[in-house]
CSV table of C-alpha atoms and ligand atoms in Angstrom, one decimal:
chain,number,residue,atom,x,y,z
A,1,MET,CA,1.3,57.4,-23.5
A,2,ILE,CA,4.6,55.6,-23.7
A,3,ASN,CA,7.5,56.4,-21.4
A,4,VAL,CA,10.8,55.7,-20.9
A,5,THR,CA,9.9,53.2,-18.6
A,6,LYS,CA,6.6,51.4,-17.3
A,7,THR,CA,6.7,49.7,-13.7
A,8,TYR,CA,6.2,46.4,-14.2
A,9,LEU,CA,3.2,45.1,-12.2
A,10,PRO,CA,3.4,41.2,-11.1
A,11,SER,CA,0.5,38.6,-11.1
A,12,LYS,CA,-1.9,40.2,-8.7
A,13,GLU,CA,-3.6,37.2,-7.2
A,14,LYS,CA,0.3,36.1,-6.2
A,15,LEU,CA,0.3,39.2,-4.5
A,16,LEU,CA,-2.5,38.6,-2.8
A,17,GLU,CA,-1.7,35.4,-1.5
A,18,LYS,CA,1.7,36.6,-0.4
A,19,ILE,CA,-0.3,39.7,1.8
A,20,ASP,CA,-2.5,36.9,2.8
A,21,ARG,CA,0.8,35.7,4.4
A,22,ILE,CA,1.0,39.1,6.3
A,23,TYR,CA,-2.0,39.3,7.3
A,24,LYS,CA,-2.0,35.6,9.4
A,25,LYS,CA,1.2,36.8,10.7
A,26,GLY,CA,0.3,40.3,12.1
A,27,TRP,CA,3.7,41.1,11.2
A,28,VAL,CA,4.3,44.3,8.6
A,29,THR,CA,7.9,45.3,9.5
A,30,ASN,CA,10.9,44.5,11.7
A,31,ASN,CA,12.5,42.2,9.5
A,32,GLY,CA,9.4,40.1,8.7
A,33,GLU,CA,9.2,36.4,6.8
A,34,LEU,CA,8.8,38.1,3.5
A,35,THR,CA,11.7,40.1,4.2
A,36,LEU,CA,14.2,37.8,5.0
A,37,GLU,CA,12.7,35.2,2.6
A,38,LEU,CA,13.2,38.1,-0.4
A,39,GLN,CA,16.9,38.9,1.3
A,40,GLU,CA,18.1,35.1,1.1
A,41,ARG,CA,16.5,34.4,-2.5
A,42,LEU,CA,18.4,37.9,-3.9
A,43,GLU,CA,21.4,36.9,-2.2
A,44,GLU,CA,21.6,32.7,-4.1
A,45,PHE,CA,19.9,34.8,-7.4
A,46,LEU,CA,22.6,37.2,-7.8
A,47,GLY,CA,25.5,34.9,-6.2
A,48,VAL,CA,26.0,36.9,-3.0
A,49,LYS,CA,26.8,37.2,0.4
A,50,ASN,CA,25.9,40.1,3.2
A,51,LEU,CA,23.1,42.0,1.4
A,52,LEU,CA,21.2,44.2,3.2
A,53,LEU,CA,17.3,45.5,2.3
A,54,VAL,CA,16.5,49.2,3.0
A,55,SER,CA,14.2,51.4,1.9
A,56,ASN,CA,15.6,52.9,-0.7
A,57,GLY,CA,18.6,53.3,-3.0
A,58,THR,CA,19.9,56.4,-1.5
A,59,LEU,CA,19.9,55.3,1.7
A,60,ALA,CA,21.7,52.6,0.9
A,61,LEU,CA,24.3,55.2,-0.3
A,62,GLN,CA,24.1,57.3,2.8
A,63,ILE,CA,24.3,54.4,4.9
A,64,ALA,CA,27.6,52.9,2.6
A,65,TYR,CA,29.3,56.2,3.7
A,66,LYS,CA,28.3,56.5,7.2
A,67,VAL,CA,29.4,52.5,7.9
A,68,LEU,CA,32.6,52.8,6.1
A,69,GLY,CA,33.6,56.0,7.9
A,70,VAL,CA,33.8,58.2,5.2
A,71,LYS,CA,34.8,61.8,5.9
A,72,GLY,CA,36.1,64.8,4.2
A,73,GLU,CA,35.9,64.5,0.3
A,74,ALA,CA,35.0,61.9,-2.1
A,75,ILE,CA,35.6,60.9,-5.4
A,76,THR,CA,32.7,60.6,-8.0
A,77,SER,CA,31.4,60.8,-10.9
A,78,PRO,CA,29.6,64.2,-12.5
A,79,PHE,CA,27.8,62.3,-15.1
A,80,SER,CA,25.1,59.9,-12.6
A,81,PHE,CA,21.1,60.3,-11.1
A,82,VAL,CA,21.5,63.1,-8.6
A,83,ALA,CA,21.3,60.8,-5.6
A,84,THR,CA,24.8,59.6,-6.2
A,85,THR,CA,26.1,63.3,-5.2
A,86,SER,CA,22.9,64.7,-3.4
A,87,SER,CA,23.2,61.7,-0.6
A,88,MET,CA,27.2,62.4,-0.2
A,89,VAL,CA,26.4,66.4,0.6
A,90,TRP,CA,23.6,65.4,2.8
A,91,GLU,CA,26.1,63.4,4.7
A,92,GLY,CA,28.7,66.1,5.0
A,93,ILE,CA,31.0,64.9,2.2
A,94,LYS,CA,32.4,66.8,-0.4
A,95,PRO,CA,32.3,65.7,-3.4
A,96,LYS,CA,35.4,65.5,-6.0
A,97,PHE,CA,34.3,65.1,-9.6
A,98,VAL,CA,36.5,63.2,-11.9
A,99,ASP,CA,35.2,63.8,-15.4
A,100,ILE,CA,34.4,60.8,-17.8
A,101,ASP,CA,35.3,59.1,-20.2
A,102,LYS,CA,33.5,59.9,-24.0
A,103,ASP,CA,33.0,56.6,-24.9
A,104,THR,CA,32.0,54.4,-22.1
A,105,LEU,CA,30.3,57.1,-19.9
A,106,ASN,CA,31.7,56.1,-16.9
A,107,ILE,CA,34.4,57.5,-14.7
A,108,ASN,CA,37.5,58.1,-16.3
A,109,ILE,CA,40.5,56.3,-14.0
A,110,ASP,CA,43.3,58.1,-16.0
A,111,ASN,CA,41.7,61.2,-14.3
A,112,ILE,CA,41.2,59.8,-10.6
A,113,GLU,CA,45.1,59.0,-9.4
A,114,ARG,CA,45.8,63.0,-10.0
A,115,SER,CA,43.0,64.2,-7.9
A,116,ILE,CA,43.8,62.4,-4.6
A,117,ASN,CA,44.8,64.6,-2.2
A,118,LYS,CA,44.5,64.2,2.0
A,119,ASN,CA,41.0,64.9,2.3
A,120,ILE,CA,39.9,62.2,0.3
A,121,SER,CA,39.0,59.0,2.1
A,122,ALA,CA,36.7,56.9,-0.7
A,123,ILE,CA,35.8,56.7,-4.5
A,124,VAL,CA,32.4,56.5,-5.4
A,125,PRO,CA,32.0,55.4,-8.9
A,126,VAL,CA,28.5,54.5,-11.0
A,127,HIS,CA,28.5,51.6,-13.4
A,128,VAL,CA,26.3,54.0,-15.6
A,129,PHE,CA,23.3,52.4,-17.4
A,130,GLY,CA,25.1,48.9,-16.1
A,131,ASN,CA,28.3,49.2,-18.0
A,132,PRO,CA,31.1,47.7,-15.5
A,133,CYS,CA,33.7,50.3,-14.8
A,134,GLU,CA,37.6,49.5,-14.6
A,135,ILE,CA,37.0,47.9,-11.7
A,136,GLU,CA,40.8,46.3,-11.2
A,137,GLU,CA,42.6,49.6,-12.1
A,138,ILE,CA,40.3,51.5,-9.4
A,139,GLN,CA,40.8,48.9,-7.1
A,140,SER,CA,44.3,49.1,-7.6
A,141,ILE,CA,44.3,52.8,-7.0
A,142,ALA,CA,42.2,52.8,-3.7
A,143,SER,CA,44.6,49.8,-2.3
A,144,LYS,CA,47.6,52.4,-3.3
A,145,ASN,CA,45.9,55.3,-1.6
A,146,ASN,CA,44.2,53.0,1.5
A,147,LEU,CA,40.6,54.3,0.0
A,148,LYS,CA,37.0,52.9,0.4
A,149,VAL,CA,35.6,52.1,-2.5
A,150,ILE,CA,31.7,52.2,-2.9
A,151,TYR,CA,29.8,51.3,-6.1
A,152,ASP,CA,26.8,52.7,-7.1
A,153,ALA,CA,25.3,49.8,-8.6
A,154,SER,CA,21.6,51.1,-9.1
A,155,HIS,CA,22.1,49.9,-12.6
A,156,CYS,CA,23.5,46.7,-12.3
A,157,PHE,CA,20.7,44.6,-10.8
A,158,ASN,CA,21.9,40.7,-11.7
A,159,GLY,CA,25.0,42.2,-13.6
A,160,LYS,CA,28.5,40.4,-13.9
A,161,PHE,CA,31.8,41.1,-14.1
A,162,ASN,CA,34.3,38.2,-15.2
A,163,GLU,CA,31.4,35.9,-14.9
A,164,GLU,CA,30.8,37.4,-11.5
A,165,SER,CA,28.4,39.6,-9.9
A,166,ILE,CA,29.5,43.2,-10.5
A,167,LEU,CA,28.0,43.5,-6.6
A,168,SER,CA,30.5,41.8,-5.1
A,169,PHE,CA,33.6,44.4,-5.8
A,170,GLY,CA,34.4,46.8,-3.9
A,171,ASP,CA,33.6,47.2,0.0
A,172,ILE,CA,30.0,48.2,-0.4
A,173,SER,CA,27.9,48.2,-3.6
A,174,THR,CA,24.9,49.7,-4.0
A,175,LEU,CA,21.2,49.0,-5.6
A,176,SER,CA,17.9,51.0,-6.0
A,177,PHE,CA,15.1,49.0,-5.8
A,178,HIS,CA,12.6,52.2,-7.3
A,179,ALA,CA,9.6,51.2,-9.3
A,180,THR,CA,11.0,52.1,-12.0
A,181,LYS,CA,14.2,49.8,-12.4
A,182,ILE,CA,14.2,46.5,-13.8
A,183,PHE,CA,13.6,45.0,-10.3
A,184,HIS,CA,11.6,46.9,-7.7
A,185,THR,CA,9.9,46.8,-4.5
A,186,ILE,CA,8.2,49.6,-5.0
A,187,GLU,CA,10.5,51.6,-3.0
A,188,GLY,CA,13.6,50.0,-1.8
A,189,GLY,CA,17.3,49.5,-2.1
A,190,ALA,CA,20.3,47.5,-0.8
A,191,LEU,CA,23.4,47.6,0.4
A,192,VAL,CA,26.1,44.4,-0.9
A,193,ILE,CA,28.9,44.0,1.9
A,194,ARG,CA,32.1,42.6,1.5
A,195,ASP,CA,33.1,42.5,4.9
A,196,ASP,CA,31.3,40.8,7.3
A,197,GLU,CA,32.0,43.0,10.3
A,198,VAL,CA,30.8,45.8,8.1
A,199,TYR,CA,27.7,44.2,7.5
A,200,GLU,CA,26.8,43.6,11.0
A,201,ARG,CA,27.6,47.3,11.7
A,202,ALA,CA,25.1,48.3,9.0
A,203,LYS,CA,22.7,45.9,10.2
A,204,LEU,CA,21.8,47.9,13.5
A,205,MET,CA,22.1,51.0,11.6
A,206,ILE,CA,19.4,50.7,9.5
A,207,ASN,CA,17.2,49.9,13.0
A,208,PHE,CA,18.3,53.1,15.1
A,209,GLY,CA,21.1,51.0,16.1
A,210,ILE,CA,19.2,48.2,18.0
A,211,ALA,CA,21.1,45.1,19.2
A,212,GLY,CA,18.6,43.7,20.7
A,213,VAL,CA,15.8,44.5,23.9
A,214,ASP,CA,17.7,47.0,26.1
A,215,SER,CA,20.4,47.2,23.9
A,216,ILE,CA,21.8,50.0,21.4
A,217,LYS,CA,25.2,49.4,20.1
A,218,THR,CA,25.7,51.9,17.6
A,219,LEU,CA,24.4,55.4,16.5
A,220,GLY,CA,21.4,54.7,13.8
A,221,VAL,CA,18.5,56.0,11.4
A,222,ASN,CA,15.6,53.8,10.2
A,223,CYS,CA,15.7,52.7,6.6
A,224,LYS,CA,14.1,49.2,7.1
A,225,ILE,CA,11.8,48.0,4.2
A,226,ASN,CA,8.7,46.6,5.2
A,227,GLU,CA,7.0,43.2,4.2
A,228,PHE,CA,4.6,44.5,1.9
A,229,GLN,CA,7.4,46.3,-0.3
A,230,SER,CA,8.9,42.5,0.4
A,231,ALA,CA,5.9,40.7,-1.2
A,232,MET,CA,6.1,43.1,-4.2
A,233,GLY,CA,9.7,42.2,-4.7
A,234,LEU,CA,9.0,38.4,-4.0
A,235,CYS,CA,6.2,38.7,-6.8
A,236,VAL,CA,8.6,40.4,-9.5
A,237,LEU,CA,11.7,38.3,-8.7
A,238,ASP,CA,9.3,35.2,-9.1
A,239,GLU,CA,8.6,36.8,-12.8
A,240,TYR,CA,11.9,38.4,-13.6
A,241,GLU,CA,13.5,36.0,-16.4
A,242,GLU,CA,10.3,36.3,-18.1
A,243,ILE,CA,10.4,40.2,-18.1
A,244,ASN,CA,14.4,40.4,-18.8
A,245,SER,CA,13.7,37.9,-21.9
A,246,LYS,CA,11.1,40.7,-23.0
A,247,ARG,CA,13.2,43.5,-22.3
A,248,LYS,CA,16.1,41.8,-24.3
A,249,ARG,CA,14.1,41.5,-27.5
A,250,VAL,CA,13.3,45.4,-27.2
A,251,TYR,CA,17.3,46.0,-26.8
A,252,HIS,CA,18.4,44.3,-29.7
A,253,ARG,CA,16.1,45.2,-31.9
A,254,TYR,CA,17.3,49.0,-31.0
A,255,TYR,CA,20.7,48.0,-31.1
A,256,GLU,CA,20.8,45.8,-34.3
A,257,LYS,CA,19.3,49.1,-36.1
A,258,LEU,CA,21.1,51.6,-34.5
A,259,ARG,CA,24.6,50.1,-33.6
A,260,SER,CA,25.8,51.3,-37.6
A,261,SER,CA,23.4,54.4,-37.2
A,262,ASN,CA,25.2,57.7,-38.8
A,263,LYS,CA,22.5,60.1,-36.2
A,264,VAL,CA,23.5,58.6,-32.8
A,265,THR,CA,26.2,56.4,-31.2
A,266,LEU,CA,26.2,54.4,-28.6
A,267,GLN,CA,27.6,53.6,-25.3
A,268,GLU,CA,30.8,51.9,-25.4
A,269,ARG,CA,30.3,48.8,-23.3
A,270,ASN,CA,32.9,47.1,-21.0
A,271,PRO,CA,33.9,43.5,-22.7
A,272,LYS,CA,34.3,41.8,-19.0
A,273,GLY,CA,30.6,42.8,-18.4
A,274,SER,CA,27.5,41.3,-18.9
A,275,LEU,CA,24.0,43.3,-20.4
A,276,ASN,CA,20.9,43.2,-18.1
A,277,TYR,CA,18.8,45.2,-20.6
A,278,SER,CA,18.1,48.2,-18.1
A,279,TYR,CA,18.6,51.1,-20.6
A,280,PHE,CA,19.2,51.8,-24.0
A,281,PRO,CA,21.0,55.1,-24.0
A,282,VAL,CA,21.9,57.3,-27.1
A,283,LEU,CA,24.2,60.0,-28.3
A,284,PHE,CA,23.2,62.5,-30.5
A,285,LYS,CA,26.2,64.5,-32.1
A,286,THR,CA,24.2,67.9,-31.1
A,287,GLU,CA,21.8,68.7,-28.6
A,288,GLU,CA,19.6,70.1,-31.6
A,289,ALA,CA,19.1,66.8,-32.5
A,290,LEU,CA,18.4,65.4,-29.3
A,291,LEU,CA,15.8,68.5,-28.8
A,292,LYS,CA,14.4,67.5,-32.5
A,293,LEU,CA,13.6,63.9,-31.5
A,294,GLN,CA,12.3,65.0,-28.1
A,295,ARG,CA,9.5,66.8,-30.0
A,296,ILE,CA,9.2,64.5,-32.5
A,297,LEU,CA,8.8,61.5,-30.3
A,298,LYS,CA,6.5,64.1,-28.0
A,299,GLU,CA,3.9,64.3,-30.6
A,300,LYS,CA,2.9,61.0,-30.8
A,301,GLY,CA,2.6,60.6,-27.1
A,302,ILE,CA,6.2,58.9,-26.8
A,303,ASN,CA,8.4,60.1,-23.9
A,304,GLY,CA,12.6,59.0,-23.9
A,305,ARG,CA,14.0,60.6,-21.1
A,306,ARG,CA,17.4,62.8,-21.0
A,307,TYR,CA,18.9,61.2,-18.0
A,308,PHE,CA,21.3,62.2,-16.8
A,309,TYR,CA,21.1,65.7,-17.4
A,310,PRO,CA,22.5,67.8,-16.2
A,311,SER,CA,25.7,67.2,-15.5
A,312,LEU,CA,26.0,67.1,-11.5
A,313,ASN,CA,28.9,69.3,-11.3
A,314,THR,CA,26.0,72.3,-12.4
A,315,LEU,CA,24.0,71.2,-9.1
A,316,GLU,CA,23.1,74.9,-7.7
A,317,TYR,CA,24.2,73.8,-4.5
A,318,LEU,CA,28.0,72.8,-5.2
A,319,LYS,CA,30.7,75.2,-6.5
A,320,TYR,CA,31.2,75.0,-10.1
A,321,GLU,CA,34.0,73.3,-11.4
A,322,LYS,CA,34.2,72.6,-15.4
A,323,MET,CA,33.7,68.9,-16.6
A,324,ILE,CA,34.2,69.2,-20.1
A,325,ILE,CA,32.9,65.8,-21.3
A,326,SER,CA,30.2,65.1,-18.6
A,327,GLU,CA,28.5,68.7,-19.6
A,328,ASP,CA,28.7,67.6,-23.4
A,329,VAL,CA,27.7,64.0,-22.6
A,330,SER,CA,24.8,65.2,-21.0
A,331,LYS,CA,23.8,67.8,-23.2
A,332,ARG,CA,23.4,64.6,-26.1
A,333,VAL,CA,22.1,61.5,-24.3
A,334,PHE,CA,18.2,60.5,-24.8
A,335,CYS,CA,17.2,56.9,-22.9
A,336,LEU,CA,14.9,55.2,-25.6
A,337,PRO,CA,11.6,53.9,-24.2
A,338,LEU,CA,12.3,50.1,-23.2
A,339,TYR,CA,10.4,47.4,-21.1
A,340,ASP,CA,9.2,44.3,-21.1
A,341,SER,CA,5.5,45.0,-22.9
A,342,LEU,CA,6.7,47.9,-25.3
A,343,ASP,CA,5.1,47.1,-28.5
A,344,MET,CA,7.8,46.4,-31.3
A,345,LYS,CA,6.0,48.9,-33.2
A,346,VAL,CA,6.7,51.7,-31.5
A,347,VAL,CA,10.5,50.3,-31.2
A,348,ASP,CA,10.4,50.3,-35.2
A,349,GLU,CA,8.6,53.9,-35.3
A,350,ILE,CA,11.4,55.3,-33.1
A,351,ILE,CA,14.4,54.1,-35.1
A,352,TRP,CA,12.9,55.5,-38.1
A,353,ASP,CA,12.5,58.9,-37.0
A,354,ILE,CA,15.6,59.0,-35.3
A,355,GLU,CA,17.1,58.1,-38.7
A,356,SER,CA,14.9,60.5,-39.9
A,357,ILE,CA,16.2,63.8,-38.4
B,401,PLP,C1,17.4,55.2,-9.3
B,401,PLP,C2,19.1,56.0,-8.5
B,401,PLP,C3,19.5,56.3,-7.2
B,401,PLP,C4,18.7,56.6,-6.5
B,401,PLP,O1,17.6,55.4,-6.1
B,401,PLP,P1,16.5,55.2,-5.2
B,401,PLP,O2,15.9,54.2,-4.8
B,401,PLP,O3,15.4,56.2,-5.9
B,401,PLP,O4,16.7,56.1,-4.0
B,401,PLP,C5,20.9,56.1,-7.3
B,401,PLP,N1,21.7,56.0,-8.1
B,401,PLP,C6,21.3,55.8,-9.3
B,401,PLP,C7,22.5,55.6,-10.6
B,401,PLP,C8,20.1,55.8,-9.8
B,401,PLP,O5,19.4,55.6,-10.8
């Protein structure tokens, strides 16, 4: 069975060495040495400061809203994974959807300004499939209207914008380190926080607000990562360049063959951004064509994924407001299998099947 992605499992021997360290120390969570080491190594590898590891990418978003005092309504994209919106609703914030651009698949900045009202306190854009949003324009709208910016950068591990880490933009950028993502800690996530004081408060918030023995400084929850997760993260990070170069080969094979296809179109990438080979989405002309390819592949045991589907403005727990482009795109977008050990023969077969529908 071939799925859209396959969890990368690093060398078992290396992982056991790390686990030995945990056993020797007898310390399994609460900022253990592996967690601190992973945090430091990620900051260095990604070229950022104030990176805070948490237990998943959804809680990273929730902590971001909380620590920045986001209230009322927040502008966001209807074309994302459900967690971008559900995390808001869970925190009592009303999502104010702004439709996307049909080519970049990111929030359309021309629509942002006219959606701002007195209840809006933040903009929560998503760098969809690792494609950077129009960061400078979003920042200028936010500054003019005194709004916070939180990027859901779950797809942007090691992404760059103008040669800088894409995670250094916005008040906070959040990451997901779920097992299906290109870098993972089984379950996990992180916040990258611009302001030092906000970073210090977020650190307290993820551990019940505890500042030290007998001292509770703020309202908090528990979303700490543990030493076993960090052990996995350290091992995956060691092998990351190798994994990524293999993913790059698969990505380019698809790209070379499909960029001039008349069956599908590809996402228009921001020229200021880099590629991290995390996803390979294709857009069919119709939903019928997508379903036909899905059927053909399924018969061979190959599963792509309708990602993102459905458009989040159609969620049953929200009041429906039409988003023409997001609804249309989510019916026609399909992510092709992409992972390091994917056989090139399978890649060629998928390409052939797309061209034959
Ligand atoms: C994966 C993902 C999340 C959620 O992260 P978890 O670690 O699974 O909680 C949020 N937003 C986007 C865009 C994602 O792809």
